[in-house]
CSV table of C-alpha atoms and ligand atoms in Angstrom, one decimal:
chain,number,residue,atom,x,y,z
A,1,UNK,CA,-101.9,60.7,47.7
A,2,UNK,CA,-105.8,61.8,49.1
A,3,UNK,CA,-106.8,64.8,47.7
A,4,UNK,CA,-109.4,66.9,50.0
A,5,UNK,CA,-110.2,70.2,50.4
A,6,UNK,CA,-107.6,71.1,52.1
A,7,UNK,CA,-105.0,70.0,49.8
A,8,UNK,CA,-102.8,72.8,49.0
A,9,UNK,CA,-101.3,73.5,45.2
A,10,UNK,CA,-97.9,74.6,44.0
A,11,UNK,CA,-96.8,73.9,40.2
A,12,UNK,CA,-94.8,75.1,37.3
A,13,UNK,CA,-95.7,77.6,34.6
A,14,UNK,CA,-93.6,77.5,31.6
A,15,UNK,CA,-93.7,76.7,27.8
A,16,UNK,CA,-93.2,73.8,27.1
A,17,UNK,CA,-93.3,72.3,30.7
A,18,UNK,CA,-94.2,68.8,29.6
A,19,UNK,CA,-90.6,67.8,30.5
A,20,UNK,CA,-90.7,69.0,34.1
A,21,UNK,CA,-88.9,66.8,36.9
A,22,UNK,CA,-89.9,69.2,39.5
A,23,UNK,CA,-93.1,67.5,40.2
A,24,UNK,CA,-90.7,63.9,41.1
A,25,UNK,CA,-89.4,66.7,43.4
A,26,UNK,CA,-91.9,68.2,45.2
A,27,UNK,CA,-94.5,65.3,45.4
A,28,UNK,CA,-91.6,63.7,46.9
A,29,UNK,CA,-91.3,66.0,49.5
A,30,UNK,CA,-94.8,66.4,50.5
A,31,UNK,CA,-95.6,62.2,50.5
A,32,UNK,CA,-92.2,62.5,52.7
A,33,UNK,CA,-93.4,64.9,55.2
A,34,UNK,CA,-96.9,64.0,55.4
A,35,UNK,CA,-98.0,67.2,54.0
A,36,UNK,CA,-101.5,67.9,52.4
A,37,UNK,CA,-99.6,69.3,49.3
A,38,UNK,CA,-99.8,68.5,45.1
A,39,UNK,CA,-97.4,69.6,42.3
A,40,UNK,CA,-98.5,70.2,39.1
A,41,UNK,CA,-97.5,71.3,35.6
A,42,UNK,CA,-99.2,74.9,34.2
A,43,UNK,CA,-98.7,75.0,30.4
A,44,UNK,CA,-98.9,78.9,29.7
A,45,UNK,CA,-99.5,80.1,26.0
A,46,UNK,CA,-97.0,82.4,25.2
A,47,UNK,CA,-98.1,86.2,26.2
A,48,UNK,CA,-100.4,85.3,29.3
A,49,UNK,CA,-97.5,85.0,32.1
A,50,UNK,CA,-99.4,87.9,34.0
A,51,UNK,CA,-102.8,86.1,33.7
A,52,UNK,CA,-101.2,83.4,34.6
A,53,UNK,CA,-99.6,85.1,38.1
A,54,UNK,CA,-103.1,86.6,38.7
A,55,UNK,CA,-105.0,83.7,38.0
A,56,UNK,CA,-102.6,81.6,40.2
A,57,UNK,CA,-103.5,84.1,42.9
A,58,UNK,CA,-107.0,84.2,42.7
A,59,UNK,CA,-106.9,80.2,42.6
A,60,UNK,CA,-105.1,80.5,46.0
A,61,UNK,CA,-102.0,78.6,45.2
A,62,UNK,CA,-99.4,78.4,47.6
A,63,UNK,CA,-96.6,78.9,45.0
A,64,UNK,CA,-95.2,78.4,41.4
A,65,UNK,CA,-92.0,77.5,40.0
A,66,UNK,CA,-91.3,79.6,36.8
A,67,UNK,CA,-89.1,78.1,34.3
A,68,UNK,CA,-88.5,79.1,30.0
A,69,UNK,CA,-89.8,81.8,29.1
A,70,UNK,CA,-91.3,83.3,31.7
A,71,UNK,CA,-88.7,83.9,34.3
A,72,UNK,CA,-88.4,87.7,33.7
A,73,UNK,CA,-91.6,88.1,31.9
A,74,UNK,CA,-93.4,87.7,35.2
A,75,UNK,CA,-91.2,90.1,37.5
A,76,UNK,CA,-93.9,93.5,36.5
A,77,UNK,CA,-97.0,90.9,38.0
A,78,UNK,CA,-95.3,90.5,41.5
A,79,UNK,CA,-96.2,92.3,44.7
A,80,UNK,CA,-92.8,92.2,46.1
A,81,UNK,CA,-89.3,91.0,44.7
A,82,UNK,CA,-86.3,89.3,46.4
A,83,UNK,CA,-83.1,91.5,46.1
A,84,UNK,CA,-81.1,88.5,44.6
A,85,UNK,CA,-83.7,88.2,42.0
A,86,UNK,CA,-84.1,91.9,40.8
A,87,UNK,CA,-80.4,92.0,40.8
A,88,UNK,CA,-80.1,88.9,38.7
A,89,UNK,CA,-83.5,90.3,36.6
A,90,UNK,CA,-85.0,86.5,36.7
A,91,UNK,CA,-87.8,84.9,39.0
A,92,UNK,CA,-88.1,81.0,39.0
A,93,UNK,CA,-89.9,80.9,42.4
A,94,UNK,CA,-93.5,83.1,43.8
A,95,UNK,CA,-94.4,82.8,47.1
A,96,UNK,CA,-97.9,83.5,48.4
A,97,UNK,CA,-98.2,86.7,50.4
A,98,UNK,CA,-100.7,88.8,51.4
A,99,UNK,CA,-102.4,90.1,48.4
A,100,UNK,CA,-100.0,88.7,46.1
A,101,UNK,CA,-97.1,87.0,45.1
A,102,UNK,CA,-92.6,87.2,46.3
A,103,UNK,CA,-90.6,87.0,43.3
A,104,UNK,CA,-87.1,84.6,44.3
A,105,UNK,CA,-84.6,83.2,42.1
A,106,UNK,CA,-83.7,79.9,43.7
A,107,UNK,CA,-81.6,78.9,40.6
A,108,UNK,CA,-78.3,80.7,42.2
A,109,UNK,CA,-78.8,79.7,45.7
A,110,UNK,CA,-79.5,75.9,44.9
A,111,UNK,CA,-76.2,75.6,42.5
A,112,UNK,CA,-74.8,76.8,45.3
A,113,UNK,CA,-76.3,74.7,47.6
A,114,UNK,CA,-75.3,72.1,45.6
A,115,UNK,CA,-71.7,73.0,44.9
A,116,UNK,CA,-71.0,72.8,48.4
A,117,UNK,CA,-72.4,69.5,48.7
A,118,UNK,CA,-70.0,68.6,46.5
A,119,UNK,CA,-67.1,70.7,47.8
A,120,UNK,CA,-66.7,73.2,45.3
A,121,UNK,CA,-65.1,76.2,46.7
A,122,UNK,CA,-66.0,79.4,44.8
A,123,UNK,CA,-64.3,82.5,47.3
A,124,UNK,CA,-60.6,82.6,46.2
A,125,UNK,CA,-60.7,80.9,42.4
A,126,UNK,CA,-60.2,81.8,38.9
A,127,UNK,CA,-63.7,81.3,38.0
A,128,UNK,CA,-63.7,80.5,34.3
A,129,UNK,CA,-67.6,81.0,32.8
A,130,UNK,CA,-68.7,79.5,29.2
A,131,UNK,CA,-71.4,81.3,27.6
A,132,UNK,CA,-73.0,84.3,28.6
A,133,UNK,CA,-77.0,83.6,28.5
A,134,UNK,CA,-79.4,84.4,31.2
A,135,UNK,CA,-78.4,81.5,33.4
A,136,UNK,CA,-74.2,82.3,33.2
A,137,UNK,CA,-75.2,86.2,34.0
A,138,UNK,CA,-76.6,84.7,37.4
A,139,UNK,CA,-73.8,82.6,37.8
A,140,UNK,CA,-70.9,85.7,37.5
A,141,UNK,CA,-72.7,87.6,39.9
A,142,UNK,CA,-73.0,84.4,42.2
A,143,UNK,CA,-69.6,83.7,41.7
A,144,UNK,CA,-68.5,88.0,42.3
A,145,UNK,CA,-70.8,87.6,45.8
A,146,UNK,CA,-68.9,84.5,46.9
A,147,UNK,CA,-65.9,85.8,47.0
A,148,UNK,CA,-64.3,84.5,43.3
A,149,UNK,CA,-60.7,86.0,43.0
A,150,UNK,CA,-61.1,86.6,39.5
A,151,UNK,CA,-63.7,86.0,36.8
A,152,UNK,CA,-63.4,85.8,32.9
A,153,UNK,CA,-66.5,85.0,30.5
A,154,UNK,CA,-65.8,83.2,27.2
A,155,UNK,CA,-68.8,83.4,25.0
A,156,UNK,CA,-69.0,82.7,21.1
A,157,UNK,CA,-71.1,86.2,21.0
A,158,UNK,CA,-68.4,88.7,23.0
A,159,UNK,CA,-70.4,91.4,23.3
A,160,UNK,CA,-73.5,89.3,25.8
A,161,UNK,CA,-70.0,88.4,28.2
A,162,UNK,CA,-68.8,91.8,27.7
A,163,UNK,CA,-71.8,93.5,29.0
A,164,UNK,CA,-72.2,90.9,31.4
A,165,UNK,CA,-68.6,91.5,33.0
A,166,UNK,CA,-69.5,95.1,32.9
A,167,UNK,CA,-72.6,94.6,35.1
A,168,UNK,CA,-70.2,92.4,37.6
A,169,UNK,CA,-67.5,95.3,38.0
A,170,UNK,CA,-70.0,97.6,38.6
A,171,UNK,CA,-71.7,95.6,41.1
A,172,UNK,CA,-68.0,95.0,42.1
A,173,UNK,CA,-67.0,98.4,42.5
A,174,UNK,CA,-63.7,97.3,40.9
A,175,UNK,CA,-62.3,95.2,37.5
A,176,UNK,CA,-62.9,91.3,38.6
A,177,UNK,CA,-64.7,90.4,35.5
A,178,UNK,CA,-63.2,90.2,32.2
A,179,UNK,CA,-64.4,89.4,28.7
A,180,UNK,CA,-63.2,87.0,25.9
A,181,UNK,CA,-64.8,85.4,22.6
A,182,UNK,CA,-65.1,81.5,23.0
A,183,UNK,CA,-62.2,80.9,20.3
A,184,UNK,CA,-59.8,83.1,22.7
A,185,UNK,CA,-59.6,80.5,25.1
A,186,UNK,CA,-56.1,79.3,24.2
A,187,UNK,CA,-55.0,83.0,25.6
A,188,UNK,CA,-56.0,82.0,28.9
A,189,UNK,CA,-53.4,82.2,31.4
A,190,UNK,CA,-52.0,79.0,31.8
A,191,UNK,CA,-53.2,78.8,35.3
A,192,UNK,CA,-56.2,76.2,37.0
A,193,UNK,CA,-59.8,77.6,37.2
A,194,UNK,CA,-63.0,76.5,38.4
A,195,UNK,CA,-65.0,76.1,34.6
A,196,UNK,CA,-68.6,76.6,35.2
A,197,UNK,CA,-70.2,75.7,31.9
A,198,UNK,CA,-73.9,77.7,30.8
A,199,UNK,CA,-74.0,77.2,27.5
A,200,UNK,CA,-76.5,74.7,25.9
A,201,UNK,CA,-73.9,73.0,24.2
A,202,UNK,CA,-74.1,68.9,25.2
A,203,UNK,CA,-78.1,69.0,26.1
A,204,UNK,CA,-79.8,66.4,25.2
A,205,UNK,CA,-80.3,65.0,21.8
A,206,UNK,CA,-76.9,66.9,20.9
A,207,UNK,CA,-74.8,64.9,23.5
A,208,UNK,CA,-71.6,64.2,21.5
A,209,UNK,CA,-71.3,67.8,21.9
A,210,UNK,CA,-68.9,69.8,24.1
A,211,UNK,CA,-68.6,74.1,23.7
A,212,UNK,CA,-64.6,73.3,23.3
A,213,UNK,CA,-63.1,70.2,21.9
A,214,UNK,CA,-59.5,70.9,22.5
A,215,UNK,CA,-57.7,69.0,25.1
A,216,UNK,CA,-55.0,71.7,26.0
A,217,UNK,CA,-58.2,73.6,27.2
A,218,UNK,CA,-59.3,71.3,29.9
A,219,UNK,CA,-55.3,71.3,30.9
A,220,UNK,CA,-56.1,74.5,32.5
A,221,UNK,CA,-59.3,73.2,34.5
A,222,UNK,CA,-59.3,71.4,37.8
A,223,UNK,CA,-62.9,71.3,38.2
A,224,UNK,CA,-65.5,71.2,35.8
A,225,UNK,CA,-68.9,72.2,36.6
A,226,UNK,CA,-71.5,72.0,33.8
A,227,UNK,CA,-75.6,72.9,34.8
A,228,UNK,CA,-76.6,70.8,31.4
A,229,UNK,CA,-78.2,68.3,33.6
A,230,UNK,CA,-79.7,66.1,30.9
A,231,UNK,CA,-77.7,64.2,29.8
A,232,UNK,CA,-76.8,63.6,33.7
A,233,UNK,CA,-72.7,62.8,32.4
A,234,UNK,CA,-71.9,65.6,29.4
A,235,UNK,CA,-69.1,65.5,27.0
A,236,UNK,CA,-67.7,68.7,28.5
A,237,UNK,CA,-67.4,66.4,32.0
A,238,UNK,CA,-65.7,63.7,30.4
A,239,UNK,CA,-63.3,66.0,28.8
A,240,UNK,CA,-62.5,67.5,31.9
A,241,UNK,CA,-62.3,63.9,34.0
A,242,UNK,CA,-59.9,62.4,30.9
A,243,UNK,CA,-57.4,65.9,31.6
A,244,UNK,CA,-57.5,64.6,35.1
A,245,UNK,CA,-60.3,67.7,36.4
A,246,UNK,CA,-63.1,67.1,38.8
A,247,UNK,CA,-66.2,67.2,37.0
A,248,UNK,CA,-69.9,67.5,37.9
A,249,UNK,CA,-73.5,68.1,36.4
A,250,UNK,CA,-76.3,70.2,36.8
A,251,UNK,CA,-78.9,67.6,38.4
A,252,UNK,CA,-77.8,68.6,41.6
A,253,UNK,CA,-78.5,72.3,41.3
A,254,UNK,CA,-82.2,71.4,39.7
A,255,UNK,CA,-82.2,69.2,42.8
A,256,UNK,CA,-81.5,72.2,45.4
A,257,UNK,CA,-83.1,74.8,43.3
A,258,UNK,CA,-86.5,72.9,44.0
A,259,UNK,CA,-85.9,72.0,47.8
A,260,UNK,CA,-85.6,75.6,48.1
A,261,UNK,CA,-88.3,76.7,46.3
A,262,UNK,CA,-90.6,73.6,48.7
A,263,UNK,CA,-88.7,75.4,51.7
A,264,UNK,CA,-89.9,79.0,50.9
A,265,UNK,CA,-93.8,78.1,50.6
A,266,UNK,CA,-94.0,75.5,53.6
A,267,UNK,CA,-91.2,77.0,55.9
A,268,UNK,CA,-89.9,72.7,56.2
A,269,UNK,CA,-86.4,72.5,56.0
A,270,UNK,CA,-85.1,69.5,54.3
A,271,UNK,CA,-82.4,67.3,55.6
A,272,UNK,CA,-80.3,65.5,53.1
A,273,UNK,CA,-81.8,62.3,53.7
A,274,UNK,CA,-84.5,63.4,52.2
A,275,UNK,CA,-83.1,65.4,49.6
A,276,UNK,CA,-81.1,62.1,48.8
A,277,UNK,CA,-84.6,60.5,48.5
A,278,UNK,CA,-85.9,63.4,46.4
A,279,UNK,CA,-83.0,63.0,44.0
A,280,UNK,CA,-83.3,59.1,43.6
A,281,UNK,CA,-87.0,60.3,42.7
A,282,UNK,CA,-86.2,62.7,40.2
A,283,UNK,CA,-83.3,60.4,39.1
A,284,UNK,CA,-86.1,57.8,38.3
A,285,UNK,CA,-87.9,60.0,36.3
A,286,UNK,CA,-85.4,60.8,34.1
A,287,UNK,CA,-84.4,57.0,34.0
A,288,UNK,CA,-81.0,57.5,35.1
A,289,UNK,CA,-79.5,54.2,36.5
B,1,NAP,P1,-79.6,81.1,27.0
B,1,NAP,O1,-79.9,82.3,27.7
B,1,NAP,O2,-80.3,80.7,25.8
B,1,NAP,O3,-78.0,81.1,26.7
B,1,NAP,C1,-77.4,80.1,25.9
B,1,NAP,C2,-75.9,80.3,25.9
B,1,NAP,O4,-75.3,79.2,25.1
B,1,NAP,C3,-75.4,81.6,25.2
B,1,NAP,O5,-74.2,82.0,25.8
B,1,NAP,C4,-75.1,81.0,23.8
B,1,NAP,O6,-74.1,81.8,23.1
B,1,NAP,C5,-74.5,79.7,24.1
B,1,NAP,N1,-74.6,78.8,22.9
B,1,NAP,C6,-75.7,78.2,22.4
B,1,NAP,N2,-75.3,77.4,21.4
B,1,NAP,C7,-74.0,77.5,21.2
B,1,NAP,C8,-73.1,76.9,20.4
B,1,NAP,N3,-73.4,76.1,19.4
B,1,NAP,N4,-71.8,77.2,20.5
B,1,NAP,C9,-71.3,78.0,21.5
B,1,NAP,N5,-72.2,78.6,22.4
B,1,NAP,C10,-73.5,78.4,22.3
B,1,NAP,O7,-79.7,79.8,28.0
B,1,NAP,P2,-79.7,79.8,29.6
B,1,NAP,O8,-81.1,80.0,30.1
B,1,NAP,O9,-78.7,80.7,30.1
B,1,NAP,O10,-79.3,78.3,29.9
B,1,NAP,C11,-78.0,77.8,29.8
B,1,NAP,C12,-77.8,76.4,30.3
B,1,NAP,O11,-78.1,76.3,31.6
B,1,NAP,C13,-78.7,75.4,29.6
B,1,NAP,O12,-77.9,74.3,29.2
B,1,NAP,C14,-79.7,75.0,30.6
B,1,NAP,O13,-80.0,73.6,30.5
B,1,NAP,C15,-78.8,75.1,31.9
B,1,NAP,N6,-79.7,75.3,33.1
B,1,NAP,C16,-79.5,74.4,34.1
B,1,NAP,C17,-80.3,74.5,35.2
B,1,NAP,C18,-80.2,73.5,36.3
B,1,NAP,O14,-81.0,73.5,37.3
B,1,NAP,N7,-79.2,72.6,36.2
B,1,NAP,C19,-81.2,75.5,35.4
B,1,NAP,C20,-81.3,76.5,34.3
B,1,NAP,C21,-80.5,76.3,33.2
B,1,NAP,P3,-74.5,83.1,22.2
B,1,NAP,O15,-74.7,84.2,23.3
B,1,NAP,O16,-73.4,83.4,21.4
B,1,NAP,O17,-75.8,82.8,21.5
């Protein structure tokens, strides 16, 4: 691409963030739509997250992904917050306003995005969420807002899904969450439930891994939805194909939770042609056939 003065900047600011797909996203985007727009990583030592923000300010970026560790150490920096974001307590997206930056979480909204691409239905299921880290917290309240019929969080620590299914009942106003350790999970109803799986378990080099092993588990699970996204097909998916489940992985929702990041700071909105091409992109990257 040229590079003038006009060329805009957005990036990411994490640590590490050497990693990063987002800029096979984004630089996709902008080649795509002609636009005078660069992507670039931000390594930011750990304890200057707000220097960062202001500095990104001052150097008149358009916007910033935020990913690990910064995504609620930057919330006090922000001009303005999104409601979604304060409620879910993490910011992975600043938008350029005037006089400083809009906090967004676009994690929620682009696993949404990208469940419904793949016809997942949330409203009406047994939603069924392992682990209860920062990223399943934002997926029990996504999953209370859409309408879930009931929720229950299996975590090997019970107390984080405890006081996670507390926040959701609250925010409920009545008891749809509930609470169990991760060995429970053979006292599960023996009913079907949409399994949404946020717990590191399976990432990449550890991919022989799955959180449960046991095949009478993934009896109980007619789709499978796990946001480990590298490796692109998890042990937990192939468990839940071989018990005859739906499964899919969390590429998809990195996909969508960049396109809506790129749709916040330029205002495009991108058809799935080239969000298709944008995938293939970040598909490349991480050398997936
Ligand atoms: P986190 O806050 O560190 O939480 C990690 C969770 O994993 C905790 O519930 C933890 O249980 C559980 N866990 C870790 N090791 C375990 C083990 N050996 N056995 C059982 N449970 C274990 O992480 P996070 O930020 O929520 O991220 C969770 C996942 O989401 C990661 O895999 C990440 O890659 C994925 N993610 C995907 C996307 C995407 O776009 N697809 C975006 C963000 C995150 P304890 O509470 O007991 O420690």
């Amino acid at each position: 691409m040229k590079i003038d003065g006009y060329t805009r900047v957005c990036g990411v600011m994490g640590c590490p963030v050497e990693h990063t797909m987002s800029p096979a996203i984004h630089n996709t985007l902008a080649e795509s739509l002609g636009e005078n727009l660069v992507y670039v990583p931000f390594r930011v030592p750990a304890g200057h997250a707000g220097d960062a923000v202001k500095g990104a300010f001052a150097l008149n970026l358009l916007g910033v992904n935020v990913t690990v560790p910064y995504k609620s150490e930057v919330i006090p920096f922000l001009k303005e917050i999104d409601p979604l974001a304060e409620t879910i307590g993490a910011v992975n997206t600043l938008v350029r306003t005037e006089g400083g930056f809009k906090g967004y979480n676009t994690d929620m909204p682009g696993l949404y995005r990208a469940m419904c691409e793949d016809g997942v239905e949330i409203a009406g299921e047994k939603v069924l969420i392992l682990g209860a880290g920062g990223v399943a917290r934002a997926v029990a309240i996504l999953a209370a807002e859409k309408g879930a019929g009931r929720i229950v969080i299996l975590n090997r620590t019970q107390e984080k899904a405890q006081k996670i299914a507390e926040e959701v009942n609250l925010l409920a106003g009545r008891r749809l969450a509930e609470a169990k350790a991760l060995e429970e999970y053979a006292s599960l109803p023996a009913e079907k439930y949409l399994a949404i799986q946020a717990t590191n378990v399976g990432m990449f080099p550890k991919v022989e891994k799955a959180v449960i092993e046991d095949a009478a588990f993934y009896e109980k699970i007619h789709t499978g939805y796990d946001l480990v996204f590298n490796p692109a097909r998890t042990r937990f998916m192939s468990l839940v194909r071989e018990s005859g489940g739906r499964a899919f992985g969390g590429l998809k929702m990195l996909l969508y939770q960049g396109i809506i990041a790129y749709e916040l700071w330029t205002g495009a909105e991108i058809d799935s042609e080239l969000a298709g091409k944008a995938y293939g992109e970040m598909r490349k990257a991480m050398k997936i056939e």
